[in-house]
C-alpha positions as a Python dict, from the first residue, in 0.01 Angstrom:
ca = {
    (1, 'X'): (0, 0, 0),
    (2, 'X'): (111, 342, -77),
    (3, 'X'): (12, 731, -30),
    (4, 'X'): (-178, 809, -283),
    (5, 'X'): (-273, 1182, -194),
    (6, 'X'): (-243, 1427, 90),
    (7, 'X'): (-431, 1722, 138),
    (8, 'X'): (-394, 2036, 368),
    (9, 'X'): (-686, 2284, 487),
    (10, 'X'): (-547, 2583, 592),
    (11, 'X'): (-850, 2742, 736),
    (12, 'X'): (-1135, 2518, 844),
    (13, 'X'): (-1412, 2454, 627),
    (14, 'X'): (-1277, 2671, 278),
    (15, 'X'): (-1125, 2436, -15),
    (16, 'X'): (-846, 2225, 76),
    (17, 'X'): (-491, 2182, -50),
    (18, 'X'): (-350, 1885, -210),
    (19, 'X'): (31, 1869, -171),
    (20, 'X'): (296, 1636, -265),
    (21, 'X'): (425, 1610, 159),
    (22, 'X'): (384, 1804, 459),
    (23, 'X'): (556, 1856, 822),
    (24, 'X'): (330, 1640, 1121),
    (25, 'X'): (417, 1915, 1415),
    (26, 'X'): (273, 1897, 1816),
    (27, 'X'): (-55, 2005, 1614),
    (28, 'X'): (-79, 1798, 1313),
    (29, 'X'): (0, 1879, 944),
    (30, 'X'): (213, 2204, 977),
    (31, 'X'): (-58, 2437, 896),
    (32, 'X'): (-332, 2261, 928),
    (33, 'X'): (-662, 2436, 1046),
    (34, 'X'): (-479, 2722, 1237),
    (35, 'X'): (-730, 2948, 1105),
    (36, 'X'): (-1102, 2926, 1154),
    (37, 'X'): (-1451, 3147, 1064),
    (38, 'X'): (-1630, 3243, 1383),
    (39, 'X'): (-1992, 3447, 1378),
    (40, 'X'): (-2043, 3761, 1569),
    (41, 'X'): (-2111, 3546, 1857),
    (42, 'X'): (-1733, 3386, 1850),
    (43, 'X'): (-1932, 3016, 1790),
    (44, 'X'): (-1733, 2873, 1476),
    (45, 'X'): (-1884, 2843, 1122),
    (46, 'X'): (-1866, 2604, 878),
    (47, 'X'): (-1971, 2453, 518),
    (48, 'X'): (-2248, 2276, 738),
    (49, 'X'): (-2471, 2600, 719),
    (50, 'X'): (-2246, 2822, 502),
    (51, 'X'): (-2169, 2571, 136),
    (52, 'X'): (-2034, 2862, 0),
    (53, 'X'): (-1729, 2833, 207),
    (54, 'X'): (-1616, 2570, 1),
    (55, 'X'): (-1560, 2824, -352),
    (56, 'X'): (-1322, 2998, -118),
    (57, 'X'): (-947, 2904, -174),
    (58, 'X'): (-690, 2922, 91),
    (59, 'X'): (-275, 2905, -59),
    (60, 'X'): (24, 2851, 111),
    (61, 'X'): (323, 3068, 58),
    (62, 'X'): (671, 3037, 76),
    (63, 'X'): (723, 3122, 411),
    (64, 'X'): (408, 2963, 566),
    (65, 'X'): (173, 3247, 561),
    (66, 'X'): (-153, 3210, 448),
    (67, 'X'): (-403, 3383, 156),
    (68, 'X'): (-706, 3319, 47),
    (69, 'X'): (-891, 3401, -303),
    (70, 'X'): (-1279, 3435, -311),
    (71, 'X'): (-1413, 3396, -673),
    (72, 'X'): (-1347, 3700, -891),
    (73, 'X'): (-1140, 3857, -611),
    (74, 'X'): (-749, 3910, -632),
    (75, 'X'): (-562, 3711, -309),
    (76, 'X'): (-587, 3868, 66),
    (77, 'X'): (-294, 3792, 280),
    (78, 'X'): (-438, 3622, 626),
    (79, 'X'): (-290, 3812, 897),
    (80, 'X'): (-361, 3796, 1284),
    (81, 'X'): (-430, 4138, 1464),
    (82, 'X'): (-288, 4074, 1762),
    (83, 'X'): (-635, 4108, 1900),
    (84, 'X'): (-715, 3799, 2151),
    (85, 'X'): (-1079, 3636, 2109),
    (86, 'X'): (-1206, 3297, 2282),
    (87, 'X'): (-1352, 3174, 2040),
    (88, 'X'): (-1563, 2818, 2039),
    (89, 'X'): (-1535, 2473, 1780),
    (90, 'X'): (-1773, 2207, 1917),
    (91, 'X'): (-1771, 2202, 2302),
    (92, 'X'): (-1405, 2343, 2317),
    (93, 'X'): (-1328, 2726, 2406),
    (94, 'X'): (-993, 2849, 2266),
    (95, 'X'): (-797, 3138, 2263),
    (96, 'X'): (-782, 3295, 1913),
    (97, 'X'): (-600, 3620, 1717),
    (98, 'X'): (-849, 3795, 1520),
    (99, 'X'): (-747, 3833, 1189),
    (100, 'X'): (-734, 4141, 950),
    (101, 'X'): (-1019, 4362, 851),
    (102, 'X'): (-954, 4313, 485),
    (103, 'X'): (-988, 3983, 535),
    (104, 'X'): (-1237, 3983, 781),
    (105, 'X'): (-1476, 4227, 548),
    (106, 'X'): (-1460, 4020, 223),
    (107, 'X'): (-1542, 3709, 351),
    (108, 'X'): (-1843, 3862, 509),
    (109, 'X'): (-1949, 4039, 177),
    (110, 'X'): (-1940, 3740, -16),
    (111, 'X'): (-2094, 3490, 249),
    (112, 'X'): (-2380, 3792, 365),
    (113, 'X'): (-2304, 3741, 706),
    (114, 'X'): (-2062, 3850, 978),
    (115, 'X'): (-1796, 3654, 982),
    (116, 'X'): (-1433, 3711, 1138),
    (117, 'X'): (-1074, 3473, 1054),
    (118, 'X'): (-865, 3354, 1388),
    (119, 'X'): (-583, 3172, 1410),
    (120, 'X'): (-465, 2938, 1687),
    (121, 'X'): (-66, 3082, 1831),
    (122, 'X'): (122, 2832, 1965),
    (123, 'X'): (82, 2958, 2300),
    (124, 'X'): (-315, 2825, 2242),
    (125, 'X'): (-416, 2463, 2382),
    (126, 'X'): (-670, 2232, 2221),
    (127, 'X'): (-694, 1893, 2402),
    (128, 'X'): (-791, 1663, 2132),
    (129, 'X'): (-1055, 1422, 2254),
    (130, 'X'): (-966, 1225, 2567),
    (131, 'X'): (-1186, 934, 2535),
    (132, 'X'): (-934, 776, 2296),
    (133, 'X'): (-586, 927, 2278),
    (134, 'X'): (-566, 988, 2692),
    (135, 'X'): (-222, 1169, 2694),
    (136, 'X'): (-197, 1524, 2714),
    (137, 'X'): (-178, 1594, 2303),
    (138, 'X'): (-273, 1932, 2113),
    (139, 'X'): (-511, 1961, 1830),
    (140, 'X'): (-549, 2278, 1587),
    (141, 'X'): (-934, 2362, 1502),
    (142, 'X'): (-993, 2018, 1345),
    (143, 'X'): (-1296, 1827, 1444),
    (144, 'X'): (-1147, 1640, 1715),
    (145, 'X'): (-798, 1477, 1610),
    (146, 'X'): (-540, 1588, 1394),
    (147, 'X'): (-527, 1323, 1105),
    (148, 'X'): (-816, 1218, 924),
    (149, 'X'): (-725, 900, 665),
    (150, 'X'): (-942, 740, 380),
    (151, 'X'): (-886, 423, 151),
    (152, 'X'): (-928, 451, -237),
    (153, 'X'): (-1131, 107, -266),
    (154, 'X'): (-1385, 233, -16),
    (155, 'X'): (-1486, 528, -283),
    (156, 'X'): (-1483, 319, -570),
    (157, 'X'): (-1690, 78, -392),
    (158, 'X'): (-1943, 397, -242),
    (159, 'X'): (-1948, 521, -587),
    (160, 'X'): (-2028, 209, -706),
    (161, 'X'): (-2374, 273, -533),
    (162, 'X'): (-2413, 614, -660),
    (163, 'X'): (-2596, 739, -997),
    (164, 'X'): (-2325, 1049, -1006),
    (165, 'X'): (-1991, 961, -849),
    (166, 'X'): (-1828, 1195, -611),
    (167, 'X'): (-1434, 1229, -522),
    (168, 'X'): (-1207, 1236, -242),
    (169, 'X'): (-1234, 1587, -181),
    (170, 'X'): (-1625, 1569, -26),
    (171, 'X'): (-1460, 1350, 268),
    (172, 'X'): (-1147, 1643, 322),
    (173, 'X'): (-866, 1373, 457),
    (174, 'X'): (-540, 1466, 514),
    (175, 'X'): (-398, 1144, 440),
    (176, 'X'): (-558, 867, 171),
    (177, 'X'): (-433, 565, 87),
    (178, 'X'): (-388, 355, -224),
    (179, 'X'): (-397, 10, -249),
    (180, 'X'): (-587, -167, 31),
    (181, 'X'): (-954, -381, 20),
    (182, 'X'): (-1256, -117, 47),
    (183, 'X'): (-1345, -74, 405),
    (184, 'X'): (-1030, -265, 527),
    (185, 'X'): (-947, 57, 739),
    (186, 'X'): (-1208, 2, 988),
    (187, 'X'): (-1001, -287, 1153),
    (188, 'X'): (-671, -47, 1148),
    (189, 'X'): (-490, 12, 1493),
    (190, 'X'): (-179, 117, 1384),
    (191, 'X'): (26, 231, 1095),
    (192, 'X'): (366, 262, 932),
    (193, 'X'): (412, 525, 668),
    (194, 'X'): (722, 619, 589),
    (195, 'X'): (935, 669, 874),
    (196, 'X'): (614, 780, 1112),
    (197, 'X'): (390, 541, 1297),
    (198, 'X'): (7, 676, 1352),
    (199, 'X'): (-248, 473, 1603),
    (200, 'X'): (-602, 487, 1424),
    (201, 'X'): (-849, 614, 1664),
    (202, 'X'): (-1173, 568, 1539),
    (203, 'X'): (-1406, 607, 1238),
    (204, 'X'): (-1472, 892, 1123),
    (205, 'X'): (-1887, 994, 1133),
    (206, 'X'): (-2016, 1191, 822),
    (207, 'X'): (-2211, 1512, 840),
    (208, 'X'): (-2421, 1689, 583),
    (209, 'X'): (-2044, 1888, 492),
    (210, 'X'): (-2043, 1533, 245),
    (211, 'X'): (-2300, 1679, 19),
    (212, 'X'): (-2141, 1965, -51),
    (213, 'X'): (-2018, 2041, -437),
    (214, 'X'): (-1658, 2137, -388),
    (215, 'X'): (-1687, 2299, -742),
    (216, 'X'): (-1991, 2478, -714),
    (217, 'X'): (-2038, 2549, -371),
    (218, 'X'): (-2362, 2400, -294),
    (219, 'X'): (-2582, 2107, -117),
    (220, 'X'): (-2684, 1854, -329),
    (221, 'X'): (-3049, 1795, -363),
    (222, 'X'): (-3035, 1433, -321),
    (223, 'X'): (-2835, 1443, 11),
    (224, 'X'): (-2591, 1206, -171),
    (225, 'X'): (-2326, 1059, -57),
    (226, 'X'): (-2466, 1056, 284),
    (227, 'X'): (-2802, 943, 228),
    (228, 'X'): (-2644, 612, 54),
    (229, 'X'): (-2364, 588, 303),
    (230, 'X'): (-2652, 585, 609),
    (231, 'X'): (-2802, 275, 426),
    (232, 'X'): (-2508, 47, 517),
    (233, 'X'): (-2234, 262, 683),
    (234, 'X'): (-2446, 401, 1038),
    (235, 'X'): (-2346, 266, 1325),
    (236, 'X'): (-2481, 378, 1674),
    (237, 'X'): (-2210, 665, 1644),
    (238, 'X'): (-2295, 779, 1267),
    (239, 'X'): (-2249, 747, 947),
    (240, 'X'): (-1891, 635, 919),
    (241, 'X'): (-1636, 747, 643),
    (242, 'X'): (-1253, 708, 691),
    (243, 'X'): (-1073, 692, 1068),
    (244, 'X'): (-924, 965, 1252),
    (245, 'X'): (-570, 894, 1361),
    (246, 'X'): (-257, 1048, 1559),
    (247, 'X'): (78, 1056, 1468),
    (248, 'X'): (337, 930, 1727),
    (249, 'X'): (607, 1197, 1649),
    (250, 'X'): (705, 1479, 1452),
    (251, 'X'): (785, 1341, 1083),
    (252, 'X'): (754, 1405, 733),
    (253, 'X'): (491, 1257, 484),
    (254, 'X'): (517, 1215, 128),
    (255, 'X'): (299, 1123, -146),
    (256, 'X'): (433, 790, -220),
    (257, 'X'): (516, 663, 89),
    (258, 'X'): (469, 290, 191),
    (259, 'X'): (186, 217, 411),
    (260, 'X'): (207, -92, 673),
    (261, 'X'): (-79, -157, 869),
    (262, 'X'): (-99, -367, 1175),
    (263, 'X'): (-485, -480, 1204),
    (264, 'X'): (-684, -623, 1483),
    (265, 'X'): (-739, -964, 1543),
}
């Protein structure tokens, strides 16, 4: 098995990245999710009630600084304030930097609400979630962990299901991986890629964010691929696509890498 692609997200919820390797830092991908939407009441926003997030695309430059591009609109250079928020994703409250007005402004104008960029400094700490990964380990404004993996074979096999086929990008994985039976990922513990070993947490449950077009920015009518997922994928803790995962130590991952995976008995 092999790395087929890897993908960064710069700012939760806008497009995501794909890139031939990145740095795994204390938080995850170096540069993953340091920046975040939040509303006028400092909750955080995403493509689950805002689709249009997704036609927004974040880029990575040279020196790690980050810029988005709405449609029609030249690049605006992310940069924090210095202004400290606490700010909220899912039950967690974490200190934020506001980011810049110019930034701040056009995202609002072309979403039609108020909306406000942070980022998370490295003197911010996100637990991730304790109920599987117990040690004292940081998270950046992911969902809950900082890796999220998927199998090729288990979208070939989903799309096999579907009247329009869909792509990788619906499921936004950091890491996914070429070469292994469809669904064989759900009996993963722990993995090898290159020189980094990962534990795999748990599956990964699927929220309406899956129906979103990535090209056009909108919910599909048909609530695919979730509504076929739910008819053989829900278990009693969702609809499960792909496994969240944490990496062991700081490494470097690379499109191409071999995969070895130790599975449960």
């Amino acid at each position: 098995m092999r790395v087929h692609s890897l993908f960064l997200y710069p700012v939760k919820s806008l497009a995501g990245i794909a890139v031939d390797s990145f740095e795994l830092d204390q938080f995850g991908p170096a540069g993953d999710r340091r920046w975040m939407l939040v509303d006028d009441e400092c909750q955080f926003v995403t493509q689950r009630t805002v689709p249009q997030l997704a036609l927004v695309q974040p880029s990575l430059g040279a020196d790690g600084g980050v810029s988005i591009t709405l449609p029609g609109q030249p690049p605006i250079a992310l940069q924090a304030s210095g202004e400290n928020l606490s700010v909220r994703v899912w039950r967690d409250w974490v200190q934020g930097q506001v980011g810049c007005d110019a930034a701040n402004g056009a995202v609002s104008r072309f979403c039609g609400l108020s909306l406000r960029f942070v980022f998370m400094p490295d003197s911010s700490f996100r637990q991730v979630q304790t109920n599987l990964a117990t040690e004292r380990r940081r998270v950046s404004f992911a969902d809950g962990y900082p890796l999220l993996v998927t199998n090729t074979a288990s979208l070939v096999e989903l799309n096999e299901r579907l009247a329009v086929s869909v792509d990788m990008r619906h499921f936004r994985p950091n890491i996914v991986v070429d070469g292994a039976a469809a669904w064989s990922e759900d009996s993963w513990q722990a993995v090898t890629i290159g020189e980094g070993s990962y534990r795999v947490l748990k599956p990964c449950s699927r929220c309406v964010m899956t129906t979103v077009n990535p090209d056009t920015g909108e919910k599909a009518a048909s609530v695919q691929p979730l509504r076929t997922l739910a008819t053989y994928r829900r278990t009693a803790d969702g609809i499960m696509f792909g496994m969240n995962a944490i990496h062991d130590s700081p490494c470097r991952l690379s499109v191409g890498d071999c995969v070895i995976v130790n599975q449960s008995e």
